[in-house]
Coordinates of C-alpha atoms in Angstrom, one line a residue:
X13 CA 4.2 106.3 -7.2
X14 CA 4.7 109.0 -9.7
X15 CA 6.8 108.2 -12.7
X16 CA 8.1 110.7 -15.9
X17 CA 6.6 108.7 -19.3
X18 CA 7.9 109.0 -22.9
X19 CA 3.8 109.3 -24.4
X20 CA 1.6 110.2 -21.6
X21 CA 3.8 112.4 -19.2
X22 CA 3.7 112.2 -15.4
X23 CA 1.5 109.8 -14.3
X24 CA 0.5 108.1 -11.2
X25 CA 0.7 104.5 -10.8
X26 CA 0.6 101.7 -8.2
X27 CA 3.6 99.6 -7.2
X28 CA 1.3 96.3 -7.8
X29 CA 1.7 97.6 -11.5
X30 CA 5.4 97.0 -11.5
X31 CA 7.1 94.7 -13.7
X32 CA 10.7 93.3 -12.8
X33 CA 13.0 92.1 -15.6
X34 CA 15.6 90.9 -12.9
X35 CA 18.1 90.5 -15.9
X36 CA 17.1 93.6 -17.6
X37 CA 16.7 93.8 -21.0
X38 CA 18.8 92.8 -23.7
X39 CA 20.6 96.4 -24.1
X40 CA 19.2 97.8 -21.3
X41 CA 20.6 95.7 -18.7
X42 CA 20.4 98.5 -15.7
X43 CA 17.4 99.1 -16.3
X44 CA 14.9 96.3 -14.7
X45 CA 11.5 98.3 -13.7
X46 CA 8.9 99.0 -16.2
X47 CA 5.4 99.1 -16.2
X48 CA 2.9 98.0 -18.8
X49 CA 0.5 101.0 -20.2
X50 CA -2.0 101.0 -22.8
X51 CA -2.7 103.3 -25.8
X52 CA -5.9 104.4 -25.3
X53 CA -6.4 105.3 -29.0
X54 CA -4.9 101.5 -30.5
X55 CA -6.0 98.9 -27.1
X56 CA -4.3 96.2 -29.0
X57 CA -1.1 97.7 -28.4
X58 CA 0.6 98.7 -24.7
X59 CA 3.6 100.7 -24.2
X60 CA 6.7 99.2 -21.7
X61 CA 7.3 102.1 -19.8
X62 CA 10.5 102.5 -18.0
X63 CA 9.8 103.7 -14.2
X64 CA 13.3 105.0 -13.6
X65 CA 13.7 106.4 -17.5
X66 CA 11.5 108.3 -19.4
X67 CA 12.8 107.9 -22.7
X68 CA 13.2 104.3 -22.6
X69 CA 9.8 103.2 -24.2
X70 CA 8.7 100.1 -26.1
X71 CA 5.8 99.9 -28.1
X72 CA 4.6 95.8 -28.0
X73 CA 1.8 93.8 -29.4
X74 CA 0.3 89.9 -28.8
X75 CA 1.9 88.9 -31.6
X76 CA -0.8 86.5 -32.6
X77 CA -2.6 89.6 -33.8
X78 CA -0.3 89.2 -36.6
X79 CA 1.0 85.7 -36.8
X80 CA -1.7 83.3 -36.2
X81 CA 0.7 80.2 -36.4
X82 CA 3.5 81.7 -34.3
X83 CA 4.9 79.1 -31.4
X84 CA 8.1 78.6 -29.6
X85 CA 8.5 76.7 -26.5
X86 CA 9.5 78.4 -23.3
X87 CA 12.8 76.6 -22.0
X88 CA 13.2 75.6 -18.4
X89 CA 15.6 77.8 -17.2
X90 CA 13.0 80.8 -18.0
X91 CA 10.3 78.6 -16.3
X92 CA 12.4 78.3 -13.7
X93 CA 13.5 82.2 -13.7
X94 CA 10.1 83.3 -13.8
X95 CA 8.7 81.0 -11.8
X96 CA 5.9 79.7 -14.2
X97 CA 4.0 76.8 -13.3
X98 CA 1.1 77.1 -15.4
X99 CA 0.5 78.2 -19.1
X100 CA -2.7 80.8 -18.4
X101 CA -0.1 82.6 -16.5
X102 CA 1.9 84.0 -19.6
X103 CA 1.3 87.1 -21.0
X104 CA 2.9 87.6 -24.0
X105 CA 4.4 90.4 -26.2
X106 CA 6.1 91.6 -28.7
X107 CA 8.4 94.3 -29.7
X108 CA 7.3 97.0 -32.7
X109 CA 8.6 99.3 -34.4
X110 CA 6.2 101.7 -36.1
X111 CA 6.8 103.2 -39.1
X112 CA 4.8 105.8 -41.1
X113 CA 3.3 104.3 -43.4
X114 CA 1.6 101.9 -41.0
X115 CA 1.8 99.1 -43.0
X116 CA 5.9 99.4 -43.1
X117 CA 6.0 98.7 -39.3
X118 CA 7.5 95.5 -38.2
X119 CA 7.8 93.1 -35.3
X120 CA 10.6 91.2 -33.2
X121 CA 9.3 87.5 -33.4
X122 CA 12.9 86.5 -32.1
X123 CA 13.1 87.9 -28.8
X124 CA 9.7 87.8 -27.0
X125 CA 8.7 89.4 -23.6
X126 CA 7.5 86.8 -21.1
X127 CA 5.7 88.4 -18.3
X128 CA 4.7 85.9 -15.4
X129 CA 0.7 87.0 -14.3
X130 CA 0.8 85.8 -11.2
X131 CA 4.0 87.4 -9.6
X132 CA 5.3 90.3 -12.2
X133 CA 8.4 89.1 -13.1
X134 CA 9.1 89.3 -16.8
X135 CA 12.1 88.3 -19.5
X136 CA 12.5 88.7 -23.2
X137 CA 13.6 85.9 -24.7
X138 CA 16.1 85.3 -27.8
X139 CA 14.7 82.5 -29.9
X140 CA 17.4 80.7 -32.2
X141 CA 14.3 79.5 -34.2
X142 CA 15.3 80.7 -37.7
X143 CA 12.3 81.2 -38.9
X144 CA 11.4 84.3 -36.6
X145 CA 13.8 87.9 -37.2
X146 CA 14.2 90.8 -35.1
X147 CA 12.3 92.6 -38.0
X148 CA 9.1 90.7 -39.3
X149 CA 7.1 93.3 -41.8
X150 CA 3.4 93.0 -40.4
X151 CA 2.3 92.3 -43.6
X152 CA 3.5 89.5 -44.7
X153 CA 5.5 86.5 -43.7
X154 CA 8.8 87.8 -44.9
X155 CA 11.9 89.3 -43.2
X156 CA 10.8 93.1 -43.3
X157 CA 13.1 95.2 -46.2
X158 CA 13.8 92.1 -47.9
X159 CA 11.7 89.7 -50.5
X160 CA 13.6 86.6 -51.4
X161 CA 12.1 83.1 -51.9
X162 CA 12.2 80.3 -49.4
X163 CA 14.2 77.0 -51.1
X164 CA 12.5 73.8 -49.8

């Protein structure tokens, strides 16, 4: 099937490609078909491409690349929604937003995208962990725009 892309254009792709958020996405609730697409220039990083909007685009990242030590536990509705059965079958993302410099971009550690391997079917979660924003500065371990100190 052909589909209208925010970075590459038209492009052909196969219906086994599909993903299906059957809730949508927080904000974007109608829409529920995207595909996952990779920057050919930056492999690290894949674009969420809408298949029924062209505009609506994500840019997302492991984000271990950043965060070595990031970890939340999937809860059981989710398992359930998604049909997991077995950890190897998560692929896991996060949202960016890239800013010029680079170095000023930042990351969405609170609401990860859950995609189920084995069938398609994919979720972003909202984490109430507080230790993970919508805006993480890829730099450091701070809240991006802000620098205060932690109280123990």
């Amino acid at each position: 099937m052909k589909i209208e892309t925010k970075y590459f254009g038209a492009i052909e792709i196969n219906e086994e490609q599909v993903i299906q958020f059957k809730q949508g996405l927080p904000g974007f609730k109608d829409y529920k078909e995207f595909v996952l697409l990779p920057l050919e220039e930056a492999p690290i990083y894949k674009v969420l491409q809408s298949t029924k909007e062209e505009g609506l685009a994500f840019i997302l990242v492991n984000p271990y690349v950043f965060f070595h030590d990031y970890a939340f536990d999937i809860d059981e509705q989710s398992k359930k929604e998604l049909d997991l059965k077995l950890a190897e079958d998560v692929e896991l993302y996060s949202v960016m937003t890239l800013k010029d410099p680079f170095n000023q971009s930042t990351i969405n550690l609170q609401a990860p995208i859950i995609i189920n391997q084995q069938n398609r079917d994919a979720k972003q979660l909202i984490l109430n962990q507080s230790d993970y924003h919508t805006k993480h500065s890829i730099t450091s371990k701070e809240e991006a725009g802000e620098s205060h100190a932690h109280s123990k």
